[in-house]
Amino acid sequence: LPLPMMLFYNLSMIAFMANRFQLNEYYKCPPSDGHLMSSSVSWTPIPLYFLSSGVTFTLLYFICFLAMLQLKRHASNVLMLKLAIYDMLQLSVNSTATGFLGFYQIDYCDYPKLIFIAGTIGNGAWLAGAPSAVFVSFERLAEVAGGRMTDIFTKHNFRTLLILLLFWEFYPDIYYNPVHSVINYGLPIFLLAINATLVHFLLFKTNYHISQWLYKKKIQIIAQGLVLTIFHASTGIIYEIMQHYAVPSWMFIVGELSWQQSSAMMPVVYLTLNRTIQNQVIHLILPKSIRFKLGIKNVKETIAQENNQNAGALYVAPPAPAGGCGAKVGSQKNLACL
């Protein structure tokens, strides 16, 4: 099954389908609260922001996703592809769907099944994507630091890791999920620890190389890790607080914004700091003739050009025969000096 379809088969959806698409009593609305949908719309900035930004960020991420599909199936690229799928699913819920429902002032009790399914997809994508976010950072650290950490990303071990992640993606449960709390508390800890170690290696260790990322500056790597850590960590902490304590209404907006940015900032980072994806996106958008006039080449074209240059540099012309350049070699005129 394609990865997005797996989220429809986590335990929440299985329980929902097994109950003949009837919601459990925990999700049912009181009879007096049903069908309260108003035909009016809300022109307040908040739902309009979430709706418009959700469409924009999803489009940008989809372009980056298409670019990543063209790259070599290195461990980092595979993890980034998985994270991109879950991030786009989250954006469809925490931004586009949220803005649409808010714009038309649709309450949960107006369409409980629809909102239940949307919530299941959003929550499932968050729980399934969290390990991918951690391993994206860890793979980056392993490539910079080297040593035994790279063993996990060898072909056999990485295949085993993907299988374990596949089982994890089926897990998200219904109602109160203790693993949800483990993820929300553990995600900040792991991301902070991994990216702090990464910064240490970049700033204080000089003998490092990054073959797959094609960065020019250390700050680019640090910025990507910083963005990934800040928004994922803050989202987990805020939602865990809201799950257990009464909070003011503004906290829900802050949590929604943080959740949105944990996914939305990734394409922004890719398009501004990741030269590999930048070049590939330009390759997808601009025709080859225009790109070559501007001196823009993607990774494959750059490598092919370098190989041609290296091949030309290795060519050695044959020595001129006695008699100079105008002399004949057999029946052919000597061209070595031309």
mmCIF file with all atom_site columns, C-alpha atoms in Angstrom, residues 117-309:
data_model
loop_
_atom_site.group_PDB
_atom_site.id
_atom_site.type_symbol
_atom_site.label_atom_id
_atom_site.label_alt_id
_atom_site.label_comp_id
_atom_site.label_asym_id
_atom_site.label_entity_id
_atom_site.label_seq_id
_atom_site.pdbx_PDB_ins_code
_atom_site.Cartn_x
_atom_site.Cartn_y
_atom_site.Cartn_z
_atom_site.occupancy
_atom_site.B_iso_or_equiv
_atom_site.pdbx_formal_charge
_atom_site.auth_seq_id
_atom_site.auth_comp_id
_atom_site.auth_asym_id
_atom_site.auth_atom_id
_atom_site.pdbx_PDB_model_num
ATOM 1   C CA . ILE A 1 117 ? -11.589 10.804 10.050  1.00 0.00 ? 117 ILE A CA 1
ATOM 2   C CA . ALA A 1 118 ? -9.668  14.054 9.511   1.00 0.00 ? 118 ALA A CA 1
ATOM 3   C CA . GLY A 1 119 ? -8.468  13.967 13.124  1.00 0.00 ? 119 GLY A CA 1
ATOM 4   C CA . THR A 1 120 ? -7.407  10.350 12.766  1.00 0.00 ? 120 THR A CA 1
ATOM 5   C CA . ILE A 1 121 ? -5.365  11.161 9.661   1.00 0.00 ? 121 ILE A CA 1
ATOM 6   C CA . GLY A 1 122 ? -3.763  14.211 11.278  1.00 0.00 ? 122 GLY A CA 1
ATOM 7   C CA . ASN A 1 123 ? -2.936  12.469 14.542  1.00 0.00 ? 123 ASN A CA 1
ATOM 8   C CA . GLY A 1 124 ? -1.785  9.312  12.763  1.00 0.00 ? 124 GLY A CA 1
ATOM 9   C CA . ALA A 1 125 ? 0.498   11.345 10.493  1.00 0.00 ? 125 ALA A CA 1
ATOM 10  C CA . TRP A 1 126 ? 1.976   13.130 13.512  1.00 0.00 ? 126 TRP A CA 1
ATOM 11  C CA . LEU A 1 127 ? 2.688   9.886  15.376  1.00 0.00 ? 127 LEU A CA 1
ATOM 12  C CA . ALA A 1 128 ? 3.983   8.078  12.287  1.00 0.00 ? 128 ALA A CA 1
ATOM 13  C CA . GLY A 1 129 ? 6.099   11.017 11.146  1.00 0.00 ? 129 GLY A CA 1
ATOM 14  C CA . ALA A 1 130 ? 7.766   11.658 14.507  1.00 0.00 ? 130 ALA A CA 1
ATOM 15  C CA . PRO A 1 131 ? 10.271  8.749  14.207  1.00 0.00 ? 131 PRO A CA 1
ATOM 16  C CA . SER A 1 132 ? 11.071  9.846  10.646  1.00 0.00 ? 132 SER A CA 1
ATOM 17  C CA . ALA A 1 133 ? 11.874  13.360 11.901  1.00 0.00 ? 133 ALA A CA 1
ATOM 18  C CA . VAL A 1 134 ? 14.200  11.900 14.534  1.00 0.00 ? 134 VAL A CA 1
ATOM 19  C CA . PHE A 1 135 ? 15.978  9.608  12.055  1.00 0.00 ? 135 PHE A CA 1
ATOM 20  C CA . VAL A 1 136 ? 16.390  12.429 9.522   1.00 0.00 ? 136 VAL A CA 1
ATOM 21  C CA . SER A 1 137 ? 18.349  14.334 12.173  1.00 0.00 ? 137 SER A CA 1
ATOM 22  C CA . PHE A 1 138 ? 20.225  11.223 13.302  1.00 0.00 ? 138 PHE A CA 1
ATOM 23  C CA . GLU A 1 139 ? 21.259  10.325 9.742   1.00 0.00 ? 139 GLU A CA 1
ATOM 24  C CA . ARG A 1 140 ? 22.608  13.841 9.323   1.00 0.00 ? 140 ARG A CA 1
ATOM 25  C CA . LEU A 1 141 ? 24.592  13.448 12.543  1.00 0.00 ? 141 LEU A CA 1
ATOM 26  C CA . ALA A 1 142 ? 25.893  10.035 11.479  1.00 0.00 ? 142 ALA A CA 1
ATOM 27  C CA . GLU A 1 143 ? 27.105  11.386 8.148   1.00 0.00 ? 143 GLU A CA 1
ATOM 28  C CA . VAL A 1 144 ? 28.915  14.284 9.828   1.00 0.00 ? 144 VAL A CA 1
ATOM 29  C CA . ALA A 1 145 ? 30.336  12.386 12.812  1.00 0.00 ? 145 ALA A CA 1
ATOM 30  C CA . GLY A 1 146 ? 30.997  9.042  11.122  1.00 0.00 ? 146 GLY A CA 1
ATOM 31  C CA . GLY A 1 147 ? 32.002  6.064  13.252  1.00 0.00 ? 147 GLY A CA 1
ATOM 32  C CA . ARG A 1 148 ? 29.638  3.310  14.386  1.00 0.00 ? 148 ARG A CA 1
ATOM 33  C CA . MET A 1 149 ? 26.571  5.516  13.990  1.00 0.00 ? 149 MET A CA 1
ATOM 34  C CA . THR A 1 150 ? 26.717  4.984  10.243  1.00 0.00 ? 150 THR A CA 1
ATOM 35  C CA . ASP A 1 151 ? 26.146  1.237  10.687  1.00 0.00 ? 151 ASP A CA 1
ATOM 36  C CA . ILE A 1 152 ? 22.409  1.741  11.134  1.00 0.00 ? 152 ILE A CA 1
ATOM 37  C CA . PHE A 1 153 ? 22.184  3.184  7.617   1.00 0.00 ? 153 PHE A CA 1
ATOM 38  C CA . THR A 1 154 ? 23.943  0.361  5.798   1.00 0.00 ? 154 THR A CA 1
ATOM 39  C CA . LYS A 1 155 ? 21.745  -1.338 3.224   1.00 0.00 ? 155 LYS A CA 1
ATOM 40  C CA . HIS A 1 156 ? 20.685  -4.332 5.350   1.00 0.00 ? 156 HIS A CA 1
ATOM 41  C CA . ASN A 1 157 ? 20.233  -2.449 8.619   1.00 0.00 ? 157 ASN A CA 1
ATOM 42  C CA . PHE A 1 158 ? 18.373  0.402  6.960   1.00 0.00 ? 158 PHE A CA 1
ATOM 43  C CA . ARG A 1 159 ? 15.954  -2.042 5.349   1.00 0.00 ? 159 ARG A CA 1
ATOM 44  C CA . THR A 1 160 ? 15.258  -3.499 8.796   1.00 0.00 ? 160 THR A CA 1
ATOM 45  C CA . LEU A 1 161 ? 14.701  0.007  10.152  1.00 0.00 ? 161 LEU A CA 1
ATOM 46  C CA . LEU A 1 162 ? 12.143  0.742  7.435   1.00 0.00 ? 162 LEU A CA 1
ATOM 47  C CA . ILE A 1 163 ? 10.277  -2.472 8.281   1.00 0.00 ? 163 ILE A CA 1
ATOM 48  C CA . LEU A 1 164 ? 10.138  -1.483 11.955  1.00 0.00 ? 164 LEU A CA 1
ATOM 49  C CA . LEU A 1 165 ? 8.852   1.962  10.994  1.00 0.00 ? 165 LEU A CA 1
ATOM 50  C CA . LEU A 1 166 ? 6.216   0.273  8.854   1.00 0.00 ? 166 LEU A CA 1
ATOM 51  C CA . PHE A 1 167 ? 4.876   -1.635 11.865  1.00 0.00 ? 167 PHE A CA 1
ATOM 52  C CA . TRP A 1 168 ? 4.926   1.550  13.905  1.00 0.00 ? 168 TRP A CA 1
ATOM 53  C CA . GLU A 1 169 ? 2.818   3.347  11.291  1.00 0.00 ? 169 GLU A CA 1
ATOM 54  C CA . PHE A 1 170 ? -0.044  0.941  11.919  1.00 0.00 ? 170 PHE A CA 1
ATOM 55  C CA . TYR A 1 171 ? -0.101  1.558  15.634  1.00 0.00 ? 171 TYR A CA 1
ATOM 56  C CA . PRO A 1 172 ? -1.843  4.932  16.388  1.00 0.00 ? 172 PRO A CA 1
ATOM 57  C CA . ASP A 1 173 ? -4.715  3.979  18.679  1.00 0.00 ? 173 ASP A CA 1
ATOM 58  C CA . ILE A 1 174 ? -8.163  5.285  19.487  1.00 0.00 ? 174 ILE A CA 1
ATOM 59  C CA . TYR A 1 175 ? -9.216  7.439  22.491  1.00 0.00 ? 175 TYR A CA 1
ATOM 60  C CA . TYR A 1 176 ? -6.467  8.222  25.005  1.00 0.00 ? 176 TYR A CA 1
ATOM 61  C CA . ASN A 1 177 ? -3.233  6.899  23.602  1.00 0.00 ? 177 ASN A CA 1
ATOM 62  C CA . PRO A 1 178 ? -0.319  6.655  26.071  1.00 0.00 ? 178 PRO A CA 1
ATOM 63  C CA . VAL A 1 179 ? 2.133   6.314  23.183  1.00 0.00 ? 179 VAL A CA 1
ATOM 64  C CA . HIS A 1 180 ? 0.965   9.767  22.064  1.00 0.00 ? 180 HIS A CA 1
ATOM 65  C CA . SER A 1 181 ? 2.331   11.160 25.325  1.00 0.00 ? 181 SER A CA 1
ATOM 66  C CA . VAL A 1 182 ? 5.560   9.188  24.948  1.00 0.00 ? 182 VAL A CA 1
ATOM 67  C CA . ILE A 1 183 ? 6.064   10.709 21.488  1.00 0.00 ? 183 ILE A CA 1
ATOM 68  C CA . ASN A 1 184 ? 5.192   14.240 22.608  1.00 0.00 ? 184 ASN A CA 1
ATOM 69  C CA . TYR A 1 185 ? 7.632   14.073 25.527  1.00 0.00 ? 185 TYR A CA 1
ATOM 70  C CA . GLY A 1 186 ? 10.298  12.037 23.774  1.00 0.00 ? 186 GLY A CA 1
ATOM 71  C CA . LEU A 1 187 ? 10.409  13.984 20.517  1.00 0.00 ? 187 LEU A CA 1
ATOM 72  C CA . PRO A 1 188 ? 11.826  17.177 22.082  1.00 0.00 ? 188 PRO A CA 1
ATOM 73  C CA . ILE A 1 189 ? 14.391  15.192 24.077  1.00 0.00 ? 189 ILE A CA 1
ATOM 74  C CA . PHE A 1 190 ? 15.691  13.182 21.115  1.00 0.00 ? 190 PHE A CA 1
ATOM 75  C CA . LEU A 1 191 ? 15.721  16.107 18.685  1.00 0.00 ? 191 LEU A CA 1
ATOM 76  C CA . LEU A 1 192 ? 17.478  18.417 21.141  1.00 0.00 ? 192 LEU A CA 1
ATOM 77  C CA . ALA A 1 193 ? 20.093  15.787 22.003  1.00 0.00 ? 193 ALA A CA 1
ATOM 78  C CA . ILE A 1 194 ? 20.789  14.806 18.378  1.00 0.00 ? 194 ILE A CA 1
ATOM 79  C CA . ASN A 1 195 ? 20.949  18.334 16.978  1.00 0.00 ? 195 ASN A CA 1
ATOM 80  C CA . ALA A 1 196 ? 22.994  19.653 19.906  1.00 0.00 ? 196 ALA A CA 1
ATOM 81  C CA . THR A 1 197 ? 25.534  16.906 19.194  1.00 0.00 ? 197 THR A CA 1
ATOM 82  C CA . LEU A 1 198 ? 25.406  17.781 15.498  1.00 0.00 ? 198 LEU A CA 1
ATOM 83  C CA . VAL A 1 199 ? 26.153  21.442 16.257  1.00 0.00 ? 199 VAL A CA 1
ATOM 84  C CA . HIS A 1 200 ? 29.064  20.363 18.476  1.00 0.00 ? 200 HIS A CA 1
ATOM 85  C CA . PHE A 1 201 ? 30.618  18.351 15.652  1.00 0.00 ? 201 PHE A CA 1
ATOM 86  C CA . LEU A 1 202 ? 30.115  21.107 13.103  1.00 0.00 ? 202 LEU A CA 1
ATOM 87  C CA . LEU A 1 203 ? 31.535  23.874 15.275  1.00 0.00 ? 203 LEU A CA 1
ATOM 88  C CA . PHE A 1 204 ? 34.338  22.076 17.091  1.00 0.00 ? 204 PHE A CA 1
ATOM 89  C CA . LYS A 1 205 ? 35.314  19.189 14.800  1.00 0.00 ? 205 LYS A CA 1
ATOM 90  C CA . THR A 1 206 ? 37.020  20.155 11.572  1.00 0.00 ? 206 THR A CA 1
ATOM 91  C CA . ASN A 1 207 ? 37.474  16.811 9.842   1.00 0.00 ? 207 ASN A CA 1
ATOM 92  C CA . TYR A 1 208 ? 33.990  16.244 8.523   1.00 0.00 ? 208 TYR A CA 1
ATOM 93  C CA . HIS A 1 209 ? 32.525  15.787 5.057   1.00 0.00 ? 209 HIS A CA 1
ATOM 94  C CA . ILE A 1 210 ? 28.978  15.682 3.757   1.00 0.00 ? 210 ILE A CA 1
ATOM 95  C CA . SER A 1 211 ? 28.755  13.884 0.451   1.00 0.00 ? 211 SER A CA 1
ATOM 96  C CA . GLN A 1 212 ? 24.997  13.684 0.044   1.00 0.00 ? 212 GLN A CA 1
ATOM 97  C CA . TRP A 1 213 ? 23.848  17.087 1.222   1.00 0.00 ? 213 TRP A CA 1
ATOM 98  C CA . LEU A 1 214 ? 26.044  19.387 -0.894  1.00 0.00 ? 214 LEU A CA 1
ATOM 99  C CA . TYR A 1 215 ? 26.081  22.223 1.601   1.00 0.00 ? 215 TYR A CA 1
ATOM 100 C CA . LYS A 1 216 ? 28.589  25.044 1.417   1.00 0.00 ? 216 LYS A CA 1
ATOM 101 C CA . LYS A 1 217 ? 28.247  26.391 4.948   1.00 0.00 ? 217 LYS A CA 1
ATOM 102 C CA . LYS A 1 218 ? 27.880  24.834 8.358   1.00 0.00 ? 218 LYS A CA 1
ATOM 103 C CA . ILE A 1 219 ? 25.141  27.332 9.191   1.00 0.00 ? 219 ILE A CA 1
ATOM 104 C CA . GLN A 1 220 ? 22.892  25.739 6.572   1.00 0.00 ? 220 GLN A CA 1
ATOM 105 C CA . ILE A 1 221 ? 23.027  22.377 8.329   1.00 0.00 ? 221 ILE A CA 1
ATOM 106 C CA . ILE A 1 222 ? 22.525  23.967 11.748  1.00 0.00 ? 222 ILE A CA 1
ATOM 107 C CA . ALA A 1 223 ? 19.558  26.000 10.513  1.00 0.00 ? 223 ALA A CA 1
ATOM 108 C CA . GLN A 1 224 ? 17.769  22.910 9.193   1.00 0.00 ? 224 GLN A CA 1
ATOM 109 C CA . GLY A 1 225 ? 18.254  21.049 12.461  1.00 0.00 ? 225 GLY A CA 1
ATOM 110 C CA . LEU A 1 226 ? 17.177  24.104 14.435  1.00 0.00 ? 226 LEU A CA 1
ATOM 111 C CA . VAL A 1 227 ? 13.918  24.499 12.497  1.00 0.00 ? 227 VAL A CA 1
ATOM 112 C CA . LEU A 1 228 ? 13.135  20.790 12.771  1.00 0.00 ? 228 LEU A CA 1
ATOM 113 C CA . THR A 1 229 ? 13.774  20.827 16.518  1.00 0.00 ? 229 THR A CA 1
ATOM 114 C CA . ILE A 1 230 ? 12.028  24.051 17.544  1.00 0.00 ? 230 ILE A CA 1
ATOM 115 C CA . PHE A 1 231 ? 8.657   23.443 15.928  1.00 0.00 ? 231 PHE A CA 1
ATOM 116 C CA . HIS A 1 232 ? 8.417   19.691 16.527  1.00 0.00 ? 232 HIS A CA 1
ATOM 117 C CA . ALA A 1 233 ? 9.470   20.079 20.149  1.00 0.00 ? 233 ALA A CA 1
ATOM 118 C CA . SER A 1 234 ? 7.128   22.999 20.869  1.00 0.00 ? 234 SER A CA 1
ATOM 119 C CA . THR A 1 235 ? 4.202   21.213 19.195  1.00 0.00 ? 235 THR A CA 1
ATOM 120 C CA . GLY A 1 236 ? 4.645   18.083 21.291  1.00 0.00 ? 236 GLY A CA 1
ATOM 121 C CA . ILE A 1 237 ? 4.914   20.044 24.534  1.00 0.00 ? 237 ILE A CA 1
ATOM 122 C CA . ILE A 1 238 ? 1.957   22.371 23.815  1.00 0.00 ? 238 ILE A CA 1
ATOM 123 C CA . TYR A 1 239 ? -0.412  19.585 22.826  1.00 0.00 ? 239 TYR A CA 1
ATOM 124 C CA . GLU A 1 240 ? 0.575   17.485 25.796  1.00 0.00 ? 240 GLU A CA 1
ATOM 125 C CA . ILE A 1 241 ? -0.237  20.421 28.096  1.00 0.00 ? 241 ILE A CA 1
ATOM 126 C CA . MET A 1 242 ? -3.602  20.938 26.383  1.00 0.00 ? 242 MET A CA 1
ATOM 127 C CA . GLN A 1 243 ? -4.418  17.247 26.704  1.00 0.00 ? 243 GLN A CA 1
ATOM 128 C CA . HIS A 1 244 ? -4.082  17.240 30.497  1.00 0.00 ? 244 HIS A CA 1
ATOM 129 C CA . TYR A 1 245 ? -4.780  20.799 31.663  1.00 0.00 ? 245 TYR A CA 1
ATOM 130 C CA . ALA A 1 246 ? -7.364  23.511 31.098  1.00 0.00 ? 246 ALA A CA 1
ATOM 131 C CA . VAL A 1 247 ? -5.793  26.236 28.966  1.00 0.00 ? 247 VAL A CA 1
ATOM 132 C CA . PRO A 1 248 ? -6.998  29.607 27.628  1.00 0.00 ? 248 PRO A CA 1
ATOM 133 C CA . SER A 1 249 ? -8.429  29.747 24.108  1.00 0.00 ? 249 SER A CA 1
ATOM 134 C CA . TRP A 1 250 ? -5.358  31.484 22.686  1.00 0.00 ? 250 TRP A CA 1
ATOM 135 C CA . MET A 1 251 ? -3.308  28.407 23.546  1.00 0.00 ? 251 MET A CA 1
ATOM 136 C CA . PHE A 1 252 ? -5.269  26.409 20.971  1.00 0.00 ? 252 PHE A CA 1
ATOM 137 C CA . ILE A 1 253 ? -4.304  28.910 18.267  1.00 0.00 ? 253 ILE A CA 1
ATOM 138 C CA . VAL A 1 254 ? -0.650  28.809 19.347  1.00 0.00 ? 254 VAL A CA 1
ATOM 139 C CA . GLY A 1 255 ? -0.698  25.011 19.311  1.00 0.00 ? 255 GLY A CA 1
ATOM 140 C CA . GLU A 1 256 ? -2.301  24.919 15.870  1.00 0.00 ? 256 GLU A CA 1
ATOM 141 C CA . LEU A 1 257 ? 0.272   27.385 14.501  1.00 0.00 ? 257 LEU A CA 1
ATOM 142 C CA . SER A 1 258 ? 3.131   25.400 16.003  1.00 0.00 ? 258 SER A CA 1
ATOM 143 C CA . TRP A 1 259 ? 1.776   22.155 14.566  1.00 0.00 ? 259 TRP A CA 1
ATOM 144 C CA . GLN A 1 260 ? 1.387   23.778 11.168  1.00 0.00 ? 260 GLN A CA 1
ATOM 145 C CA . GLN A 1 261 ? 4.914   25.194 11.156  1.00 0.00 ? 261 GLN A CA 1
ATOM 146 C CA . SER A 1 262 ? 6.446   21.863 12.182  1.00 0.00 ? 262 SER A CA 1
ATOM 147 C CA . SER A 1 263 ? 5.443   20.686 8.697   1.00 0.00 ? 263 SER A CA 1
ATOM 148 C CA . ALA A 1 264 ? 5.238   23.926 6.730   1.00 0.00 ? 264 ALA A CA 1
ATOM 149 C CA . MET A 1 265 ? 8.756   25.118 7.483   1.00 0.00 ? 265 MET A CA 1
ATOM 150 C CA . MET A 1 266 ? 10.369  22.046 5.945   1.00 0.00 ? 266 MET A CA 1
ATOM 151 C CA . PRO A 1 267 ? 9.732   23.018 2.285   1.00 0.00 ? 267 PRO A CA 1
ATOM 152 C CA . VAL A 1 268 ? 10.792  26.578 3.135   1.00 0.00 ? 268 VAL A CA 1
ATOM 153 C CA . VAL A 1 269 ? 14.076  25.242 4.513   1.00 0.00 ? 269 VAL A CA 1
ATOM 154 C CA . TYR A 1 270 ? 14.576  22.945 1.532   1.00 0.00 ? 270 TYR A CA 1
ATOM 155 C CA . LEU A 1 271 ? 13.984  25.744 -0.974  1.00 0.00 ? 271 LEU A CA 1
ATOM 156 C CA . THR A 1 272 ? 16.207  28.265 0.803   1.00 0.00 ? 272 THR A CA 1
ATOM 157 C CA . LEU A 1 273 ? 19.045  26.169 2.261   1.00 0.00 ? 273 LEU A CA 1
ATOM 158 C CA . ASN A 1 274 ? 19.243  22.804 0.494   1.00 0.00 ? 274 ASN A CA 1
ATOM 159 C CA . ARG A 1 275 ? 21.093  23.308 -2.797  1.00 0.00 ? 275 ARG A CA 1
ATOM 160 C CA . THR A 1 276 ? 20.422  19.770 -3.991  1.00 0.00 ? 276 THR A CA 1
ATOM 161 C CA . ILE A 1 277 ? 16.653  20.218 -3.814  1.00 0.00 ? 277 ILE A CA 1
ATOM 162 C CA . GLN A 1 278 ? 16.890  23.807 -5.053  1.00 0.00 ? 278 GLN A CA 1
ATOM 163 C CA . ASN A 1 279 ? 18.632  22.702 -8.235  1.00 0.00 ? 279 ASN A CA 1
ATOM 164 C CA . GLN A 1 280 ? 16.252  19.799 -8.737  1.00 0.00 ? 280 GLN A CA 1
ATOM 165 C CA . VAL A 1 281 ? 13.190  22.043 -8.324  1.00 0.00 ? 281 VAL A CA 1
ATOM 166 C CA . ILE A 1 282 ? 14.615  24.473 -10.876 1.00 0.00 ? 282 ILE A CA 1
ATOM 167 C CA . HIS A 1 283 ? 15.242  21.488 -13.152 1.00 0.00 ? 283 HIS A CA 1
ATOM 168 C CA . LEU A 1 284 ? 11.558  20.529 -12.883 1.00 0.00 ? 284 LEU A CA 1
ATOM 169 C CA . ILE A 1 285 ? 10.235  24.043 -13.465 1.00 0.00 ? 285 ILE A CA 1
ATOM 170 C CA . LEU A 1 286 ? 12.564  25.599 -16.055 1.00 0.00 ? 286 LEU A CA 1
ATOM 171 C CA . PRO A 1 287 ? 13.295  24.134 -19.512 1.00 0.00 ? 287 PRO A CA 1
ATOM 172 C CA . LYS A 1 288 ? 16.814  22.835 -20.098 1.00 0.00 ? 288 LYS A CA 1
ATOM 173 C CA . SER A 1 289 ? 17.693  25.529 -22.640 1.00 0.00 ? 289 SER A CA 1
ATOM 174 C CA . ILE A 1 290 ? 16.841  28.334 -20.213 1.00 0.00 ? 290 ILE A CA 1
ATOM 175 C CA . ARG A 1 291 ? 18.672  26.691 -17.327 1.00 0.00 ? 291 ARG A CA 1
ATOM 176 C CA . PHE A 1 292 ? 21.859  26.224 -19.348 1.00 0.00 ? 292 PHE A CA 1
ATOM 177 C CA . LYS A 1 293 ? 21.791  29.855 -20.449 1.00 0.00 ? 293 LYS A CA 1
ATOM 178 C CA . LEU A 1 294 ? 21.571  30.851 -16.789 1.00 0.00 ? 294 LEU A CA 1
ATOM 179 C CA . GLY A 1 295 ? 24.316  28.392 -15.856 1.00 0.00 ? 295 GLY A CA 1
ATOM 180 C CA . ILE A 1 296 ? 21.959  26.284 -13.709 1.00 0.00 ? 296 ILE A CA 1
ATOM 181 C CA . LYS A 1 297 ? 22.413  22.518 -13.717 1.00 0.00 ? 297 LYS A CA 1
ATOM 182 C CA . ASN A 1 298 ? 21.018  19.787 -11.524 1.00 0.00 ? 298 ASN A CA 1
ATOM 183 C CA . VAL A 1 299 ? 23.154  17.167 -9.790  1.00 0.00 ? 299 VAL A CA 1
ATOM 184 C CA . LYS A 1 300 ? 23.173  14.648 -12.652 1.00 0.00 ? 300 LYS A CA 1
ATOM 185 C CA . GLU A 1 301 ? 24.027  17.288 -15.234 1.00 0.00 ? 301 GLU A CA 1
ATOM 186 C CA . THR A 1 302 ? 26.803  18.701 -13.067 1.00 0.00 ? 302 THR A CA 1
ATOM 187 C CA . ILE A 1 303 ? 28.315  15.245 -12.547 1.00 0.00 ? 303 ILE A CA 1
ATOM 188 C CA . ALA A 1 304 ? 28.074  14.467 -16.267 1.00 0.00 ? 304 ALA A CA 1
ATOM 189 C CA . GLN A 1 305 ? 29.799  17.752 -17.106 1.00 0.00 ? 305 GLN A CA 1
ATOM 190 C CA . GLU A 1 306 ? 32.582  17.066 -14.604 1.00 0.00 ? 306 GLU A CA 1
ATOM 191 C CA . ASN A 1 307 ? 33.072  13.564 -16.010 1.00 0.00 ? 307 ASN A CA 1
ATOM 192 C CA . ASN A 1 308 ? 33.356  14.970 -19.539 1.00 0.00 ? 308 ASN A CA 1
ATOM 193 C CA . GLN A 1 309 ? 35.875  17.559 -18.366 1.00 0.00 ? 309 GLN A CA 1
#
